[in-house]
Amino acid sequence: MGDDKKVDVAAHAAAFLAQDDVHEPMHDKNLWAARMKRDAAAREVPEWETLRELASQIKEHTLTHLYDYLLEFESNAIKRGAKVYWARDAAEHNQHVWNILQEKNISAVIKSKSMLQEECGMTAFLENRGITVTESDLGERIQQLDDQPPSHIVMPAIHKTAEDVAQLFARTIGTDPRNTDPHYLTEAMRDNARRRFLEAGAGMTGANFAIAETGSFVVCTNEGNADIGAAVPPVHIASIGIEKLLPKVKDLGIFIRLLSRSALGTLATQYTSHFSGPRKGGELHIILTDNGRSKRLGMPDFWTSLKCIRCGACMNTCPVYRRSGGLAYGATYSGPIGIILDPTFDESRYSELPYHSSLCGSCTAVCPVKINISDQILQWRKVMAAKKYLPVSRRLAFGAAGKIFEHPQLFRSAETMASGAIRFTPDFLLYNRVLNPWGRHRELPHFAGQTFREWYLQYRAKNNEHGEQRP
Amino acid sequence: MENNARNQVLAAVERQMPANKTAYPETPDFPRMKTDLLAAFENRVKDAGGEVFRPADAAAAQALLASQYAQAKVICSATPEITGNRDIHAVNNPHDLADVDVGVIRARFGVAENGMVWLTEEDLVVNALGFLSQHLVILLSPQAIVGDMYDAYLRIHLEDTAYGCFMMGPSATADIGAVLVHGAQGARSLNIYLLA
Ligand code: SF4
């Protein structure tokens, strides 16, 4: 971060689309399948909408009383025998980790997925200091071996085919390059990772939820990798963003019911683990990290993005994300949630992200904690426009999304349009009628203060030289 | 630095918290599962990739285990009902469990909604037993089934245990080509023996 070079989302997306005619359709299909499973799982819970509303209120309550809940969490965690550290930013977070490892003479760690550690660039920081860091989540490990960041917050390697993984593993862990069977490849990684679990001096995890009432935190995985990391090495280090708090244990009943159903359409993750203090014979270190969260809390239009429980549903449903791939966003967080989080880290660098959306509202419709994601995307466009971080003229009106919707593969898939209302938004065709100025006939989500139409007219007036310029 | 960071984060949070406070919501009484909880539980365990068995008594469970895991070299049981050949109470270092083929644990209760079982550090004796074992056998009383996650969270006491886990079937992943594979990192299989 701090790098002022703008991420060229459209170019990245175009590269993903153009590589062949295998990756993009597969990506689209797999994510849409997750979305459909999510719908089916949600339908099975009669009180689903009530749950979303409750989850949203509990998160808003916690965030508007965060100061007290942080103190409560801290004192309970300390009472339980954990060591609690505070970090203002990524550098401080990483320094804490480094200090703990140095003090214990630890040179190898095994980590389960943590978006916060990703956000802090922790792995590179530790590797530069001679620490061996191994991702234990299979998808994360695939990305680590390929020297790429995760492309999805729940399915980090979803943009890769089994063939890609077979090639990668053949190169890096010596599997048979012709064997693309996911069972074979998973087994190979199981053997490889197990050794590393046994060699590691510390297990690192993130947290899905932290409970003020008891000083506990909860980690959800399907592989059980966080649990092995916490149960085998003597030291457990957990990185927890300050927005992860919930007031009470009973709140988990609501959130656990929502999380995995929203993410993958499963009833829960295979492992839902509750850590309340160090295990017998072990040590527990908790790093409560801000890294921009308190600043976001003070942004009236954007603070509710802190409610996010990282389920990935907004990505799975997003027609732009499904076609562009997550790496196109060039940021830790991709998809609709990334669009509203990333600019809070660096407005200039991520100034094009808000244009990488069809604004169809599907993200808002699926979000289990009812974040008004598409409103916030639009709000970010206003910020970018006001600050003159405008996309270059050739993709101005349609933004990055235009590039994707223009792609011929989409015309092909459009033939199957009847299969779902949101799969291809009615606006899809509008996007492709390239001479139709963006937004003219569109229904857009309401946002406070200024209607889209007003904003658009102002925006056009201000940028008239670009306004009509479409090929 | 530490104190400084703590105070600064807390001060920033205090300063930035929205002035409009949201109240903590009342939780309504949700519709409860009225069906046969045990049957629902069994079905969900199967969905999650596990299997359920009903041995008549402890001796039958021991025999079932012997027949299901005839090849197993190391069986480690954290339950009094089942005898293995590795004494969990003699294990001081979790690494000593690296060669366990079958781990046997008694769960406190199961959840009909999703087929989860609740295991704590006390039930595992050494936490790693639940994760380094290649296969797991979970003993569960057929009476100990709650309906859903709301009930489940009323039943657990996080202040009494340093570690507790809702386990739902064996370890799983779909990270390669979106194909579901069991046995990603933790247990390859999970069998539940219903045994009072
Ligand atoms: S914004 Fe909502 S839908 Fe998207 S990842 Fe966060 S919680 Fe899930």
mmCIF file with all atom_site columns, N, CA and C in Angstrom, chain A residues 47 51 57 61 64 66 74 80 86 88 92 96 136 139 187 190 194 198 222-223 227 251 257 261 268 270-272 274 276 279-280 294 297, chain B residues 2 6 8 16-17 21-22 24-25 48 95 98 113 121 125 132 134 150 153 159 162-164 166 168 170-172 175 183 185-186 188:
data_model
loop_
_atom_site.group_PDB
_atom_site.id
_atom_site.type_symbol
_atom_site.label_atom_id
_atom_site.label_alt_id
_atom_site.label_comp_id
_atom_site.label_asym_id
_atom_site.label_entity_id
_atom_site.label_seq_id
_atom_site.pdbx_PDB_ins_code
_atom_site.Cartn_x
_atom_site.Cartn_y
_atom_site.Cartn_z
_atom_site.occupancy
_atom_site.B_iso_or_equiv
_atom_site.pdbx_formal_charge
_atom_site.auth_seq_id
_atom_site.auth_comp_id
_atom_site.auth_asym_id
_atom_site.auth_atom_id
_atom_site.pdbx_PDB_model_num
ATOM 1   N N  . GLU A 1 47  ? -36.699 -18.394 9.266  1.00 0.00 ? 47  GLU A N  1
ATOM 2   C CA . GLU A 1 47  ? -36.462 -17.067 9.823  1.00 0.00 ? 47  GLU A CA 1
ATOM 3   C C  . GLU A 1 47  ? -35.249 -16.379 9.194  1.00 0.00 ? 47  GLU A C  1
ATOM 4   N N  . LEU A 1 51  ? -32.971 -13.394 10.686 1.00 0.00 ? 51  LEU A N  1
ATOM 5   C CA . LEU A 1 51  ? -31.585 -13.618 11.108 1.00 0.00 ? 51  LEU A CA 1
ATOM 6   C C  . LEU A 1 51  ? -30.669 -12.556 10.532 1.00 0.00 ? 51  LEU A C  1
ATOM 7   N N  . GLN A 1 57  ? -28.124 -5.902  13.176 1.00 0.00 ? 57  GLN A N  1
ATOM 8   C CA . GLN A 1 57  ? -28.296 -5.068  14.377 1.00 0.00 ? 57  GLN A CA 1
ATOM 9   C C  . GLN A 1 57  ? -27.252 -5.381  15.448 1.00 0.00 ? 57  GLN A C  1
ATOM 10  N N  . HIS A 1 61  ? -24.769 -2.699  16.748 1.00 0.00 ? 61  HIS A N  1
ATOM 11  C CA . HIS A 1 61  ? -24.710 -2.431  18.186 1.00 0.00 ? 61  HIS A CA 1
ATOM 12  C C  . HIS A 1 61  ? -23.265 -2.538  18.680 1.00 0.00 ? 61  HIS A C  1
ATOM 13  N N  . THR A 1 64  ? -21.094 0.325   17.435 1.00 0.00 ? 64  THR A N  1
ATOM 14  C CA . THR A 1 64  ? -21.377 1.628   18.039 1.00 0.00 ? 64  THR A CA 1
ATOM 15  C C  . THR A 1 64  ? -21.069 1.628   19.545 1.00 0.00 ? 64  THR A C  1
ATOM 16  N N  . LEU A 1 66  ? -18.135 -0.194  20.470 1.00 0.00 ? 66  LEU A N  1
ATOM 17  C CA . LEU A 1 66  ? -16.940 -1.025  20.325 1.00 0.00 ? 66  LEU A CA 1
ATOM 18  C C  . LEU A 1 66  ? -15.921 -0.808  21.443 1.00 0.00 ? 66  LEU A C  1
ATOM 19  N N  . GLU A 1 74  ? -10.741 -7.828  26.108 1.00 0.00 ? 74  GLU A N  1
ATOM 20  C CA . GLU A 1 74  ? -9.347  -7.861  26.558 1.00 0.00 ? 74  GLU A CA 1
ATOM 21  C C  . GLU A 1 74  ? -9.238  -8.399  27.981 1.00 0.00 ? 74  GLU A C  1
ATOM 22  N N  . ARG A 1 80  ? -8.351  -15.357 31.170 1.00 0.00 ? 80  ARG A N  1
ATOM 23  C CA . ARG A 1 80  ? -8.277  -16.759 30.743 1.00 0.00 ? 80  ARG A CA 1
ATOM 24  C C  . ARG A 1 80  ? -6.855  -17.219 30.467 1.00 0.00 ? 80  ARG A C  1
ATOM 25  N N  . TRP A 1 86  ? -1.793  -5.083  21.229 1.00 0.00 ? 86  TRP A N  1
ATOM 26  C CA . TRP A 1 86  ? -2.564  -4.172  20.385 1.00 0.00 ? 86  TRP A CA 1
ATOM 27  C C  . TRP A 1 86  ? -1.682  -3.667  19.261 1.00 0.00 ? 86  TRP A C  1
ATOM 28  N N  . ARG A 1 88  ? -1.644  -0.797  16.042 1.00 0.00 ? 88  ARG A N  1
ATOM 29  C CA . ARG A 1 88  ? -2.318  0.298   15.339 1.00 0.00 ? 88  ARG A CA 1
ATOM 30  C C  . ARG A 1 88  ? -2.389  0.021   13.844 1.00 0.00 ? 88  ARG A C  1
ATOM 31  N N  . GLU A 1 92  ? 2.906   -2.689  13.038 1.00 0.00 ? 92  GLU A N  1
ATOM 32  C CA . GLU A 1 92  ? 2.930   -3.045  14.454 1.00 0.00 ? 92  GLU A CA 1
ATOM 33  C C  . GLU A 1 92  ? 2.463   -4.483  14.670 1.00 0.00 ? 92  GLU A C  1
ATOM 34  N N  . HIS A 1 96  ? 4.805   -7.432  16.383 1.00 0.00 ? 96  HIS A N  1
ATOM 35  C CA . HIS A 1 96  ? 4.402   -8.274  17.524 1.00 0.00 ? 96  HIS A CA 1
ATOM 36  C C  . HIS A 1 96  ? 4.670   -9.750  17.223 1.00 0.00 ? 96  HIS A C  1
ATOM 37  N N  . SER A 1 136 ? -1.687  -23.489 5.655  1.00 0.00 ? 136 SER A N  1
ATOM 38  C CA . SER A 1 136 ? -2.211  -24.851 5.800  1.00 0.00 ? 136 SER A CA 1
ATOM 39  C C  . SER A 1 136 ? -3.548  -25.045 5.093  1.00 0.00 ? 136 SER A C  1
ATOM 40  N N  . GLY A 1 139 ? -6.349  -24.133 -0.378 1.00 0.00 ? 139 GLY A N  1
ATOM 41  C CA . GLY A 1 139 ? -6.441  -23.084 -1.384 1.00 0.00 ? 139 GLY A CA 1
ATOM 42  C C  . GLY A 1 139 ? -5.380  -22.011 -1.190 1.00 0.00 ? 139 GLY A C  1
ATOM 43  N N  . GLU A 1 187 ? -4.396  -35.288 -1.432 1.00 0.00 ? 187 GLU A N  1
ATOM 44  C CA . GLU A 1 187 ? -3.636  -36.233 -0.617 1.00 0.00 ? 187 GLU A CA 1
ATOM 45  C C  . GLU A 1 187 ? -2.147  -35.858 -0.610 1.00 0.00 ? 187 GLU A C  1
ATOM 46  N N  . ARG A 1 190 ? -1.772  -33.059 1.689  1.00 0.00 ? 190 ARG A N  1
ATOM 47  C CA . ARG A 1 190 ? -1.954  -33.482 3.078  1.00 0.00 ? 190 ARG A CA 1
ATOM 48  C C  . ARG A 1 190 ? -0.627  -34.003 3.647  1.00 0.00 ? 190 ARG A C  1
ATOM 49  N N  . ARG A 1 194 ? 1.434   -32.029 6.592  1.00 0.00 ? 194 ARG A N  1
ATOM 50  C CA . ARG A 1 194 ? 1.488   -32.684 7.897  1.00 0.00 ? 194 ARG A CA 1
ATOM 51  C C  . ARG A 1 194 ? 2.880   -32.575 8.511  1.00 0.00 ? 194 ARG A C  1
ATOM 52  N N  . LEU A 1 198 ? 4.052   -30.606 12.096 1.00 0.00 ? 198 LEU A N  1
ATOM 53  C CA . LEU A 1 198 ? 4.827   -31.223 13.171 1.00 0.00 ? 198 LEU A CA 1
ATOM 54  C C  . LEU A 1 198 ? 6.137   -30.485 13.426 1.00 0.00 ? 198 LEU A C  1
ATOM 55  N N  . ASN A 1 222 ? -13.075 -25.745 7.109  1.00 0.00 ? 222 ASN A N  1
ATOM 56  C CA . ASN A 1 222 ? -13.577 -27.039 6.669  1.00 0.00 ? 222 ASN A CA 1
ATOM 57  C C  . ASN A 1 222 ? -12.511 -28.120 6.773  1.00 0.00 ? 222 ASN A C  1
ATOM 58  N N  . GLU A 1 223 ? -11.266 -27.693 6.796  1.00 0.00 ? 223 GLU A N  1
ATOM 59  C CA . GLU A 1 223 ? -10.175 -28.666 6.772  1.00 0.00 ? 223 GLU A CA 1
ATOM 60  C C  . GLU A 1 223 ? -9.707  -29.062 8.166  1.00 0.00 ? 223 GLU A C  1
ATOM 61  N N  . ASP A 1 227 ? -7.276  -25.891 13.664 1.00 0.00 ? 227 ASP A N  1
ATOM 62  C CA . ASP A 1 227 ? -7.230  -26.683 14.891 1.00 0.00 ? 227 ASP A CA 1
ATOM 63  C C  . ASP A 1 227 ? -5.910  -27.433 15.033 1.00 0.00 ? 227 ASP A C  1
ATOM 64  N N  . ASP A 1 251 ? -24.923 -14.930 20.732 1.00 0.00 ? 251 ASP A N  1
ATOM 65  C CA . ASP A 1 251 ? -24.972 -14.314 19.401 1.00 0.00 ? 251 ASP A CA 1
ATOM 66  C C  . ASP A 1 251 ? -24.457 -15.274 18.330 1.00 0.00 ? 251 ASP A C  1
ATOM 67  N N  . ARG A 1 257 ? -25.155 -19.815 12.059 1.00 0.00 ? 257 ARG A N  1
ATOM 68  C CA . ARG A 1 257 ? -26.198 -20.271 11.122 1.00 0.00 ? 257 ARG A CA 1
ATOM 69  C C  . ARG A 1 257 ? -26.092 -19.529 9.790  1.00 0.00 ? 257 ARG A C  1
ATOM 70  N N  . ARG A 1 261 ? -23.824 -21.026 5.414  1.00 0.00 ? 261 ARG A N  1
ATOM 71  C CA . ARG A 1 261 ? -24.930 -21.066 4.447  1.00 0.00 ? 261 ARG A CA 1
ATOM 72  C C  . ARG A 1 261 ? -24.741 -19.986 3.397  1.00 0.00 ? 261 ARG A C  1
ATOM 73  N N  . ALA A 1 268 ? -22.921 -25.537 7.950  1.00 0.00 ? 268 ALA A N  1
ATOM 74  C CA . ALA A 1 268 ? -21.883 -24.937 8.800  1.00 0.00 ? 268 ALA A CA 1
ATOM 75  C C  . ALA A 1 268 ? -20.559 -25.368 8.198  1.00 0.00 ? 268 ALA A C  1
ATOM 76  N N  . GLN A 1 270 ? -17.070 -27.546 8.627  1.00 0.00 ? 270 GLN A N  1
ATOM 77  C CA . GLN A 1 270 ? -16.860 -28.844 9.297  1.00 0.00 ? 270 GLN A CA 1
ATOM 78  C C  . GLN A 1 270 ? -16.338 -28.641 10.727 1.00 0.00 ? 270 GLN A C  1
ATOM 79  N N  . TYR A 1 271 ? -15.592 -27.568 10.931 1.00 0.00 ? 271 TYR A N  1
ATOM 80  C CA . TYR A 1 271 ? -15.046 -27.279 12.261 1.00 0.00 ? 271 TYR A CA 1
ATOM 81  C C  . TYR A 1 271 ? -15.410 -25.856 12.650 1.00 0.00 ? 271 TYR A C  1
ATOM 82  N N  . THR A 1 272 ? -16.053 -25.716 13.805 1.00 0.00 ? 272 THR A N  1
ATOM 83  C CA . THR A 1 272 ? -16.337 -24.396 14.371 1.00 0.00 ? 272 THR A CA 1
ATOM 84  C C  . THR A 1 272 ? -15.697 -24.405 15.740 1.00 0.00 ? 272 THR A C  1
ATOM 85  N N  . HIS A 1 274 ? -13.737 -22.978 19.212 1.00 0.00 ? 274 HIS A N  1
ATOM 86  C CA . HIS A 1 274 ? -13.831 -21.891 20.186 1.00 0.00 ? 274 HIS A CA 1
ATOM 87  C C  . HIS A 1 274 ? -12.601 -21.913 21.077 1.00 0.00 ? 274 HIS A C  1
ATOM 88  N N  . SER A 1 276 ? -10.735 -20.285 24.180 1.00 0.00 ? 276 SER A N  1
ATOM 89  C CA . SER A 1 276 ? -10.886 -19.422 25.351 1.00 0.00 ? 276 SER A CA 1
ATOM 90  C C  . SER A 1 276 ? -9.656  -19.639 26.223 1.00 0.00 ? 276 SER A C  1
ATOM 91  N N  . ARG A 1 279 ? -4.397  -23.624 25.398 1.00 0.00 ? 279 ARG A N  1
ATOM 92  C CA . ARG A 1 279 ? -4.677  -25.030 25.698 1.00 0.00 ? 279 ARG A CA 1
ATOM 93  C C  . ARG A 1 279 ? -3.686  -25.510 26.757 1.00 0.00 ? 279 ARG A C  1
ATOM 94  N N  . LYS A 1 280 ? -4.036  -26.649 27.321 1.00 0.00 ? 280 LYS A N  1
ATOM 95  C CA . LYS A 1 280 ? -3.162  -27.259 28.324 1.00 0.00 ? 280 LYS A CA 1
ATOM 96  C C  . LYS A 1 280 ? -1.749  -27.374 27.757 1.00 0.00 ? 280 LYS A C  1
ATOM 97  N N  . SER A 1 294 ? -10.506 1.742   12.813 1.00 0.00 ? 294 SER A N  1
ATOM 98  C CA . SER A 1 294 ? -11.092 2.837   13.598 1.00 0.00 ? 294 SER A CA 1
ATOM 99  C C  . SER A 1 294 ? -11.390 4.031   12.687 1.00 0.00 ? 294 SER A C  1
ATOM 100 N N  . LEU A 1 297 ? -14.516 3.354   10.944 1.00 0.00 ? 297 LEU A N  1
ATOM 101 C CA . LEU A 1 297 ? -15.640 3.496   11.870 1.00 0.00 ? 297 LEU A CA 1
ATOM 102 C C  . LEU A 1 297 ? -16.152 4.939   11.886 1.00 0.00 ? 297 LEU A C  1
ATOM 103 N N  . GLU B 2 2   ? 3.861   -0.802  23.461 1.00 0.00 ? 2   GLU B N  1
ATOM 104 C CA . GLU B 2 2   ? 2.628   -1.572  23.622 1.00 0.00 ? 2   GLU B CA 1
ATOM 105 C C  . GLU B 2 2   ? 1.491   -0.744  24.222 1.00 0.00 ? 2   GLU B C  1
ATOM 106 N N  . ARG B 2 6   ? -2.062  0.384   22.523 1.00 0.00 ? 6   ARG B N  1
ATOM 107 C CA . ARG B 2 6   ? -3.357  0.055   23.121 1.00 0.00 ? 6   ARG B CA 1
ATOM 108 C C  . ARG B 2 6   ? -4.186  1.313   23.334 1.00 0.00 ? 6   ARG B C  1
ATOM 109 N N  . GLN B 2 8   ? -3.842  4.206   22.035 1.00 0.00 ? 8   GLN B N  1
ATOM 110 C CA . GLN B 2 8   ? -4.178  4.924   20.802 1.00 0.00 ? 8   GLN B CA 1
ATOM 111 C C  . GLN B 2 8   ? -5.288  4.245   20.015 1.00 0.00 ? 8   GLN B C  1
ATOM 112 N N  . GLN B 2 16  ? -14.084 7.678   17.116 1.00 0.00 ? 16  GLN B N  1
ATOM 113 C CA . GLN B 2 16  ? -14.710 7.458   15.809 1.00 0.00 ? 16  GLN B CA 1
ATOM 114 C C  . GLN B 2 16  ? -16.052 6.724   15.878 1.00 0.00 ? 16  GLN B C  1
ATOM 115 N N  . MET B 2 17  ? -16.405 6.215   17.041 1.00 0.00 ? 17  MET B N  1
ATOM 116 C CA . MET B 2 17  ? -17.661 5.461   17.121 1.00 0.00 ? 17  MET B CA 1
ATOM 117 C C  . MET B 2 17  ? -18.831 6.337   16.710 1.00 0.00 ? 17  MET B C  1
ATOM 118 N N  . LYS B 2 21  ? -26.354 5.389   18.384 1.00 0.00 ? 21  LYS B N  1
ATOM 119 C CA . LYS B 2 21  ? -26.108 4.046   18.898 1.00 0.00 ? 21  LYS B CA 1
ATOM 120 C C  . LYS B 2 21  ? -27.229 3.093   18.479 1.00 0.00 ? 21  LYS B C  1
ATOM 121 N N  . THR B 2 22  ? -26.842 1.901   18.109 1.00 0.00 ? 22  THR B N  1
ATOM 122 C CA . THR B 2 22  ? -27.837 0.873   17.805 1.00 0.00 ? 22  THR B CA 1
ATOM 123 C C  . THR B 2 22  ? -28.045 0.033   19.051 1.00 0.00 ? 22  THR B C  1
ATOM 124 N N  . TYR B 2 24  ? -28.977 -3.227  21.353 1.00 0.00 ? 24  TYR B N  1
ATOM 125 C CA . TYR B 2 24  ? -28.810 -4.678  21.232 1.00 0.00 ? 24  TYR B CA 1
ATOM 126 C C  . TYR B 2 24  ? -30.190 -5.291  21.028 1.00 0.00 ? 24  TYR B C  1
ATOM 127 N N  . PRO B 2 25  ? -30.375 -6.045  19.944 1.00 0.00 ? 25  PRO B N  1
ATOM 128 C CA . PRO B 2 25  ? -31.735 -6.506  19.634 1.00 0.00 ? 25  PRO B CA 1
ATOM 129 C C  . PRO B 2 25  ? -32.222 -7.621  20.550 1.00 0.00 ? 25  PRO B C  1
ATOM 130 N N  . ALA B 2 48  ? -22.855 -34.565 5.981  1.00 0.00 ? 48  ALA B N  1
ATOM 131 C CA . ALA B 2 48  ? -21.545 -33.959 6.238  1.00 0.00 ? 48  ALA B CA 1
ATOM 132 C C  . ALA B 2 48  ? -20.401 -34.925 5.969  1.00 0.00 ? 48  ALA B C  1
ATOM 133 N N  . HIS B 2 95  ? 2.802   -34.107 19.783 1.00 0.00 ? 95  HIS B N  1
ATOM 134 C CA . HIS B 2 95  ? 3.508   -34.772 18.682 1.00 0.00 ? 95  HIS B CA 1
ATOM 135 C C  . HIS B 2 95  ? 3.465   -36.285 18.811 1.00 0.00 ? 95  HIS B C  1
ATOM 136 N N  . ALA B 2 98  ? 1.111   -38.244 16.512 1.00 0.00 ? 98  ALA B N  1
ATOM 137 C CA . ALA B 2 98  ? 1.250   -38.123 15.052 1.00 0.00 ? 98  ALA B CA 1
ATOM 138 C C  . ALA B 2 98  ? 0.975   -39.440 14.333 1.00 0.00 ? 98  ALA B C  1
ATOM 139 N N  . GLU B 2 113 ? -29.839 -29.940 13.746 1.00 0.00 ? 113 GLU B N  1
ATOM 140 C CA . GLU B 2 113 ? -29.888 -29.049 12.591 1.00 0.00 ? 113 GLU B CA 1
ATOM 141 C C  . GLU B 2 113 ? -28.815 -29.357 11.553 1.00 0.00 ? 113 GLU B C  1
ATOM 142 N N  . GLU B 2 121 ? -11.853 -29.573 25.278 1.00 0.00 ? 121 GLU B N  1
ATOM 143 C CA . GLU B 2 121 ? -10.504 -29.994 25.651 1.00 0.00 ? 121 GLU B CA 1
ATOM 144 C C  . GLU B 2 121 ? -10.548 -31.148 26.659 1.00 0.00 ? 121 GLU B C  1
ATOM 145 N N  . VAL B 2 125 ? -8.825  -34.731 25.979 1.00 0.00 ? 125 VAL B N  1
ATOM 146 C CA . VAL B 2 125 ? -7.673  -34.911 26.870 1.00 0.00 ? 125 VAL B CA 1
ATOM 147 C C  . VAL B 2 125 ? -6.448  -34.200 26.309 1.00 0.00 ? 125 VAL B C  1
ATOM 148 N N  . LEU B 2 132 ? -4.923  -34.931 14.701 1.00 0.00 ? 132 LEU B N  1
ATOM 149 C CA . LEU B 2 132 ? -3.834  -35.716 14.107 1.00 0.00 ? 132 LEU B CA 1
ATOM 150 C C  . LEU B 2 132 ? -4.286  -37.137 13.787 1.00 0.00 ? 132 LEU B C  1
ATOM 151 N N  . GLN B 2 134 ? -5.947  -40.148 12.076 1.00 0.00 ? 134 GLN B N  1
ATOM 152 C CA . GLN B 2 134 ? -6.357  -40.304 10.675 1.00 0.00 ? 134 GLN B CA 1
ATOM 153 C C  . GLN B 2 134 ? -7.864  -40.536 10.560 1.00 0.00 ? 134 GLN B C  1
ATOM 154 N N  . TYR B 2 150 ? -29.188 -22.400 18.313 1.00 0.00 ? 150 TYR B N  1
ATOM 155 C CA . TYR B 2 150 ? -29.562 -21.574 19.473 1.00 0.00 ? 150 TYR B CA 1
ATOM 156 C C  . TYR B 2 150 ? -29.504 -22.420 20.732 1.00 0.00 ? 150 TYR B C  1
ATOM 157 N N  . TYR B 2 153 ? -25.871 -23.310 21.707 1.00 0.00 ? 153 TYR B N  1
ATOM 158 C CA . TYR B 2 153 ? -25.098 -22.300 22.429 1.00 0.00 ? 153 TYR B CA 1
ATOM 159 C C  . TYR B 2 153 ? -25.606 -22.065 23.845 1.00 0.00 ? 153 TYR B C  1
ATOM 160 N N  . GLU B 2 159 ? -16.723 -20.529 29.371 1.00 0.00 ? 159 GLU B N  1
ATOM 161 C CA . GLU B 2 159 ? -15.859 -20.136 30.491 1.00 0.00 ? 159 GLU B CA 1
ATOM 162 C C  . GLU B 2 159 ? -15.276 -21.342 31.222 1.00 0.00 ? 159 GLU B C  1
ATOM 163 N N  . ALA B 2 162 ? -10.894 -24.264 27.775 1.00 0.00 ? 162 ALA B N  1
ATOM 164 C CA . ALA B 2 162 ? -10.028 -23.431 26.937 1.00 0.00 ? 162 ALA B CA 1
ATOM 165 C C  . ALA B 2 162 ? -10.268 -23.704 25.454 1.00 0.00 ? 162 ALA B C  1
ATOM 166 N N  . TYR B 2 163 ? -10.859 -24.851 25.172 1.00 0.00 ? 163 TYR B N  1
ATOM 167 C CA . TYR B 2 163 ? -11.061 -25.198 23.765 1.00 0.00 ? 163 TYR B CA 1
ATOM 168 C C  . TYR B 2 163 ? -12.324 -26.030 23.614 1.00 0.00 ? 163 TYR B C  1
ATOM 169 N N  . GLY B 2 164 ? -13.147 -25.627 22.672 1.00 0.00 ? 164 GLY B N  1
ATOM 170 C CA . GLY B 2 164 ? -14.330 -26.416 22.354 1.00 0.00 ? 164 GLY B CA 1
ATOM 171 C C  . GLY B 2 164 ? -14.586 -26.349 20.869 1.00 0.00 ? 164 GLY B C  1
ATOM 172 N N  . PHE B 2 166 ? -17.245 -27.530 17.598 1.00 0.00 ? 166 PHE B N  1
ATOM 173 C CA . PHE B 2 166 ? -18.347 -28.199 16.931 1.00 0.00 ? 166 PHE B CA 1
ATOM 174 C C  . PHE B 2 166 ? -17.759 -28.874 15.699 1.00 0.00 ? 166 PHE B C  1
ATOM 175 N N  . MET B 2 168 ? -18.293 -31.266 12.434 1.00 0.00 ? 168 MET B N  1
ATOM 176 C CA . MET B 2 168 ? -19.393 -31.694 11.571 1.00 0.00 ? 168 MET B CA 1
ATOM 177 C C  . MET B 2 168 ? -18.811 -32.601 10.486 1.00 0.00 ? 168 MET B C  1
ATOM 178 N N  . PRO B 2 170 ? -16.047 -35.396 8.769  1.00 0.00 ? 170 PRO B N  1
ATOM 179 C CA . PRO B 2 170 ? -14.590 -35.388 8.624  1.00 0.00 ? 170 PRO B CA 1
ATOM 180 C C  . PRO B 2 170 ? -14.095 -34.099 7.974  1.00 0.00 ? 170 PRO B C  1
ATOM 181 N N  . SER B 2 171 ? -12.793 -33.926 7.994  1.00 0.00 ? 171 SER B N  1
ATOM 182 C CA . SER B 2 171 ? -12.135 -32.801 7.327  1.00 0.00 ? 171 SER B CA 1
ATOM 183 C C  . SER B 2 171 ? -12.503 -32.797 5.837  1.00 0.00 ? 171 SER B C  1
ATOM 184 N N  . ALA B 2 172 ? -12.728 -31.618 5.286  1.00 0.00 ? 172 ALA B N  1
ATOM 185 C CA . ALA B 2 172 ? -13.169 -31.553 3.884  1.00 0.00 ? 172 ALA B CA 1
ATOM 186 C C  . ALA B 2 172 ? -12.571 -30.348 3.183  1.00 0.00 ? 172 ALA B C  1
ATOM 187 N N  . ASP B 2 175 ? -11.147 -27.181 -2.657 1.00 0.00 ? 175 ASP B N  1
ATOM 188 C CA . ASP B 2 175 ? -10.288 -26.123 -3.188 1.00 0.00 ? 175 ASP B CA 1
ATOM 189 C C  . ASP B 2 175 ? -9.682  -26.435 -4.548 1.00 0.00 ? 175 ASP B C  1
ATOM 190 N N  . GLY B 2 183 ? -10.847 -35.565 4.080  1.00 0.00 ? 183 GLY B N  1
ATOM 191 C CA . GLY B 2 183 ? -9.502  -35.877 4.551  1.00 0.00 ? 183 GLY B CA 1
ATOM 192 C C  . GLY B 2 183 ? -8.472  -34.877 4.081  1.00 0.00 ? 183 GLY B C  1
ATOM 193 N N  . GLN B 2 185 ? -6.995  -32.244 5.873  1.00 0.00 ? 185 GLN B N  1
ATOM 194 C CA . GLN B 2 185 ? -5.910  -32.080 6.856  1.00 0.00 ? 185 GLN B CA 1
ATOM 195 C C  . GLN B 2 185 ? -6.197  -32.904 8.110  1.00 0.00 ? 185 GLN B C  1
ATOM 196 N N  . GLY B 2 186 ? -7.419  -32.787 8.592  1.00 0.00 ? 186 GLY B N  1
ATOM 197 C CA . GLY B 2 186 ? -7.797  -33.506 9.810  1.00 0.00 ? 186 GLY B CA 1
ATOM 198 C C  . GLY B 2 186 ? -8.272  -34.906 9.466  1.00 0.00 ? 186 GLY B C  1
ATOM 199 N N  . ARG B 2 188 ? -9.821  -38.238 8.191  1.00 0.00 ? 188 ARG B N  1
ATOM 200 C CA . ARG B 2 188 ? -10.296 -38.665 6.866  1.00 0.00 ? 188 ARG B CA 1
ATOM 201 C C  . ARG B 2 188 ? -11.734 -39.174 6.940  1.00 0.00 ? 188 ARG B C  1
#
